[in-house]
Amino acid sequence: MSPMHITKRILAAVFAAALMGCLMLTGCAQTQSQQPANQEEAGPTSQSFMSDMNMASAKLQEKMDGFADAVSREDLVSMQMQADAAYGAIDDMAAVEAPEELSDLKQRYVDACGQLKEALSQYVALYQEIKTATTRAPFDYSTYADRIAQVQTAYDAGLQALKDADQAASEM
């Protein structure tokens, strides 16, 4: 198996697993039906925020699973579509309204997902360059290892930020 195929399989698994960290919110969240009605009228509560973040995380995980599938099929068009859908899910997560006491936690999750978004974007761009290379304008494989390392570094930073946010959430 070529290094390119191995890298694609690893990155597909890595991106799918990365956002599982977002699902750590599941244990912290209550469903909307468990909240008193008068709290919902007063603005976001801790429980409603965690529930909304959990739903956004589940949506993001679904989109990342689609991206991993597109990578495994080497389907650049589907990769881009799924990446765009994941970006939308990240934007939805950023739009979740948090109570004041959880605004820092929300920002930690948003920042972590933004770092993962950057890694995803870098991977799509790299794969697009490879797929669109021609004999007249070939892909420079001498830069491949460094560029994959950059993607991995961006991913690792995002994953660590997710772990840190999860730790902060568990300490609340």
mmCIF file of C-alpha atoms in Angstrom:
data_model
loop_
_atom_site.group_PDB
_atom_site.id
_atom_site.type_symbol
_atom_site.label_atom_id
_atom_site.label_comp_id
_atom_site.label_asym_id
_atom_site.label_seq_id
_atom_site.Cartn_x
_atom_site.Cartn_y
_atom_site.Cartn_z
ATOM 1 C CA MET A 1 0.000 0.000 0.000
ATOM 2 C CA SER A 2 1.404 3.418 -0.924
ATOM 3 C CA PRO A 3 2.215 6.070 1.696
ATOM 4 C CA MET A 4 -0.571 8.215 0.232
ATOM 5 C CA HIS A 5 -3.181 5.485 0.814
ATOM 6 C CA ILE A 6 -1.930 4.811 4.334
ATOM 7 C CA THR A 7 -2.039 8.513 5.129
ATOM 8 C CA LYS A 8 -5.576 8.833 3.756
ATOM 9 C CA ARG A 9 -6.783 5.945 5.900
ATOM 10 C CA ILE A 10 -5.094 7.302 8.994
ATOM 11 C CA LEU A 11 -6.444 10.818 8.447
ATOM 12 C CA ALA A 12 -9.949 9.513 7.796
ATOM 13 C CA ALA A 13 -9.883 7.659 11.103
ATOM 14 C CA VAL A 14 -8.238 10.563 12.882
ATOM 15 C CA PHE A 15 -10.777 13.136 11.723
ATOM 16 C CA ALA A 16 -13.677 10.860 12.597
ATOM 17 C CA ALA A 17 -12.253 10.197 16.047
ATOM 18 C CA ALA A 18 -11.300 13.804 16.688
ATOM 19 C CA LEU A 19 -14.816 15.001 16.975
ATOM 20 C CA MET A 20 -15.803 12.227 19.307
ATOM 21 C CA GLY A 21 -14.347 14.540 21.935
ATOM 22 C CA CYS A 22 -17.178 16.930 21.236
ATOM 23 C CA LEU A 23 -19.588 14.142 22.127
ATOM 24 C CA MET A 24 -18.178 14.079 25.650
ATOM 25 C CA LEU A 25 -20.804 16.709 26.287
ATOM 26 C CA THR A 26 -23.429 13.943 26.201
ATOM 27 C CA GLY A 27 -22.835 12.986 29.785
ATOM 28 C CA CYS A 28 -23.181 16.586 30.926
ATOM 29 C CA ALA A 29 -26.369 17.375 29.032
ATOM 30 C CA GLN A 30 -29.988 17.025 30.025
ATOM 31 C CA THR A 31 -32.788 16.882 27.526
ATOM 32 C CA GLN A 32 -35.002 19.896 26.993
ATOM 33 C CA SER A 33 -37.943 18.044 28.550
ATOM 34 C CA GLN A 34 -36.058 17.776 31.857
ATOM 35 C CA GLN A 35 -35.828 21.541 32.234
ATOM 36 C CA PRO A 36 -38.416 23.592 34.036
ATOM 37 C CA ALA A 37 -40.382 25.712 31.569
ATOM 38 C CA ASN A 38 -39.778 28.959 33.482
ATOM 39 C CA GLN A 39 -35.993 28.626 33.085
ATOM 40 C CA GLU A 40 -36.282 28.459 29.309
ATOM 41 C CA GLU A 41 -38.136 31.776 29.265
ATOM 42 C CA ALA A 42 -35.396 33.488 31.290
ATOM 43 C CA GLY A 43 -32.662 32.715 28.745
ATOM 44 C CA PRO A 44 -30.190 29.927 28.253
ATOM 45 C CA THR A 45 -29.492 27.686 31.221
ATOM 46 C CA SER A 46 -26.503 25.485 31.802
ATOM 47 C CA GLN A 47 -28.607 22.446 30.981
ATOM 48 C CA SER A 48 -30.063 23.908 27.798
ATOM 49 C CA PHE A 49 -26.625 25.057 26.668
ATOM 50 C CA MET A 50 -25.074 21.628 27.240
ATOM 51 C CA SER A 51 -28.020 19.976 25.492
ATOM 52 C CA ASP A 52 -27.744 22.324 22.500
ATOM 53 C CA MET A 53 -23.971 21.779 22.333
ATOM 54 C CA ASN A 54 -24.555 18.036 22.461
ATOM 55 C CA MET A 55 -26.949 18.229 19.512
ATOM 56 C CA ALA A 56 -24.489 20.400 17.572
ATOM 57 C CA SER A 57 -21.697 17.941 18.377
ATOM 58 C CA ALA A 58 -23.769 15.011 17.149
ATOM 59 C CA LYS A 59 -24.446 16.881 13.900
ATOM 60 C CA LEU A 60 -20.749 17.631 13.533
ATOM 61 C CA GLN A 61 -19.847 13.996 14.156
ATOM 62 C CA GLU A 62 -22.312 12.933 11.454
ATOM 63 C CA LYS A 63 -20.688 15.311 8.965
ATOM 64 C CA MET A 64 -17.197 14.135 9.922
ATOM 65 C CA ASP A 65 -18.264 10.522 9.409
ATOM 66 C CA GLY A 66 -19.370 11.527 5.915
ATOM 67 C CA PHE A 67 -16.010 13.184 5.328
ATOM 68 C CA ALA A 68 -14.142 10.067 6.480
ATOM 69 C CA ASP A 69 -16.260 7.994 4.084
ATOM 70 C CA ALA A 70 -15.462 10.353 1.201
ATOM 71 C CA VAL A 71 -11.747 10.125 2.019
ATOM 72 C CA SER A 72 -11.897 6.340 2.035
ATOM 73 C CA ARG A 73 -13.519 6.458 -1.424
ATOM 74 C CA GLU A 74 -10.998 9.077 -2.632
ATOM 75 C CA ASP A 75 -13.961 11.196 -3.767
ATOM 76 C CA LEU A 76 -12.746 14.793 -3.824
ATOM 77 C CA VAL A 77 -16.165 16.299 -4.611
ATOM 78 C CA SER A 78 -17.784 14.475 -1.695
ATOM 79 C CA MET A 79 -14.842 15.392 0.547
ATOM 80 C CA GLN A 80 -15.404 19.058 -0.172
ATOM 81 C CA MET A 81 -19.170 18.768 0.283
ATOM 82 C CA GLN A 82 -18.778 16.953 3.592
ATOM 83 C CA ALA A 83 -16.091 19.390 4.744
ATOM 84 C CA ASP A 84 -18.434 22.283 3.927
ATOM 85 C CA ALA A 85 -21.202 20.547 5.889
ATOM 86 C CA ALA A 86 -18.814 20.089 8.835
ATOM 87 C CA TYR A 87 -17.889 23.773 8.650
ATOM 88 C CA GLY A 88 -21.596 24.587 8.852
ATOM 89 C CA ALA A 89 -21.988 22.347 11.898
ATOM 90 C CA ILE A 90 -19.049 24.116 13.540
ATOM 91 C CA ASP A 91 -20.684 27.450 12.780
ATOM 92 C CA ASP A 92 -23.932 26.150 14.311
ATOM 93 C CA MET A 93 -22.006 25.196 17.434
ATOM 94 C CA ALA A 94 -20.548 28.696 17.634
ATOM 95 C CA ALA A 95 -24.073 30.138 17.389
ATOM 96 C CA VAL A 96 -25.351 28.242 20.437
ATOM 97 C CA GLU A 97 -26.251 30.763 23.110
ATOM 98 C CA ALA A 98 -24.477 30.140 26.410
ATOM 99 C CA PRO A 99 -25.305 31.446 29.838
ATOM 100 C CA GLU A 100 -22.721 33.903 31.121
ATOM 101 C CA GLU A 101 -21.127 31.367 33.475
ATOM 102 C CA LEU A 102 -20.415 28.990 30.561
ATOM 103 C CA SER A 103 -19.290 31.499 27.950
ATOM 104 C CA ASP A 104 -15.603 30.640 28.506
ATOM 105 C CA LEU A 105 -16.320 26.913 28.158
ATOM 106 C CA LYS A 106 -18.273 27.514 24.972
ATOM 107 C CA GLN A 107 -15.404 29.535 23.546
ATOM 108 C CA ARG A 108 -12.973 26.724 24.337
ATOM 109 C CA TYR A 109 -15.096 24.266 22.357
ATOM 110 C CA VAL A 110 -15.557 26.729 19.508
ATOM 111 C CA ASP A 111 -11.808 27.405 19.353
ATOM 112 C CA ALA A 112 -11.009 23.677 19.425
ATOM 113 C CA CYS A 113 -13.461 22.943 16.626
ATOM 114 C CA GLY A 114 -12.019 25.878 14.684
ATOM 115 C CA GLN A 115 -8.599 24.268 14.910
ATOM 116 C CA LEU A 116 -10.043 21.003 13.627
ATOM 117 C CA LYS A 117 -11.772 22.962 10.865
ATOM 118 C CA GLU A 118 -8.387 24.336 9.812
ATOM 119 C CA ALA A 119 -6.864 20.837 9.751
ATOM 120 C CA LEU A 120 -9.763 19.593 7.642
ATOM 121 C CA SER A 121 -9.357 22.501 5.252
ATOM 122 C CA GLN A 122 -5.628 21.857 4.933
ATOM 123 C CA TYR A 123 -6.241 18.178 4.150
ATOM 124 C CA VAL A 124 -8.842 18.938 1.483
ATOM 125 C CA ALA A 125 -6.518 21.495 -0.127
ATOM 126 C CA LEU A 126 -3.619 19.040 -0.157
ATOM 127 C CA TYR A 127 -5.725 16.237 -1.600
ATOM 128 C CA GLN A 128 -7.154 18.609 -4.212
ATOM 129 C CA GLU A 129 -3.643 19.573 -5.313
ATOM 130 C CA ILE A 130 -2.716 15.916 -5.680
ATOM 131 C CA LYS A 131 -5.880 15.007 -7.598
ATOM 132 C CA THR A 132 -5.650 17.961 -9.981
ATOM 133 C CA ALA A 133 -1.967 17.553 -10.765
ATOM 134 C CA THR A 134 -1.109 16.953 -14.393
ATOM 135 C CA THR A 135 1.990 15.891 -16.247
ATOM 136 C CA ARG A 136 2.567 19.542 -17.136
ATOM 137 C CA ALA A 137 1.965 20.676 -13.573
ATOM 138 C CA PRO A 138 2.780 17.645 -11.414
ATOM 139 C CA PHE A 139 2.342 17.505 -7.665
ATOM 140 C CA ASP A 140 5.615 17.981 -5.816
ATOM 141 C CA TYR A 141 5.747 14.866 -3.664
ATOM 142 C CA SER A 142 8.939 16.134 -2.044
ATOM 143 C CA THR A 143 6.703 18.482 0.012
ATOM 144 C CA TYR A 144 4.089 15.841 0.850
ATOM 145 C CA ALA A 145 5.567 14.639 4.155
ATOM 146 C CA ASP A 146 5.962 18.188 5.470
ATOM 147 C CA ARG A 147 2.450 19.161 4.454
ATOM 148 C CA ILE A 148 0.887 16.071 6.006
ATOM 149 C CA ALA A 149 2.878 16.844 9.148
ATOM 150 C CA GLN A 150 1.335 20.346 9.176
ATOM 151 C CA VAL A 151 -2.145 18.837 8.891
ATOM 152 C CA GLN A 152 -1.312 16.425 11.708
ATOM 153 C CA THR A 153 -0.008 19.279 13.888
ATOM 154 C CA ALA A 154 -3.202 21.284 13.311
ATOM 155 C CA TYR A 155 -5.287 18.206 14.118
ATOM 156 C CA ASP A 156 -3.277 17.445 17.274
ATOM 157 C CA ALA A 157 -3.694 21.031 18.495
ATOM 158 C CA GLY A 158 -7.447 20.869 17.924
ATOM 159 C CA LEU A 159 -7.755 17.503 19.625
ATOM 160 C CA GLN A 160 -5.779 18.715 22.637
ATOM 161 C CA ALA A 161 -7.971 21.804 22.833
ATOM 162 C CA LEU A 162 -11.067 19.548 22.797
ATOM 163 C CA LYS A 163 -9.606 17.414 25.579
ATOM 164 C CA ASP A 164 -8.877 20.549 27.594
ATOM 165 C CA ALA A 165 -12.440 21.802 27.087
ATOM 166 C CA ASP A 166 -13.814 18.393 28.083
ATOM 167 C CA GLN A 167 -11.683 18.481 31.216
ATOM 168 C CA ALA A 168 -12.976 21.937 32.081
ATOM 169 C CA ALA A 169 -16.569 20.778 31.514
ATOM 170 C CA SER A 170 -16.101 17.746 33.749
ATOM 171 C CA GLU A 171 -14.762 19.959 36.548
ATOM 172 C CA MET A 172 -17.896 22.120 36.583
#
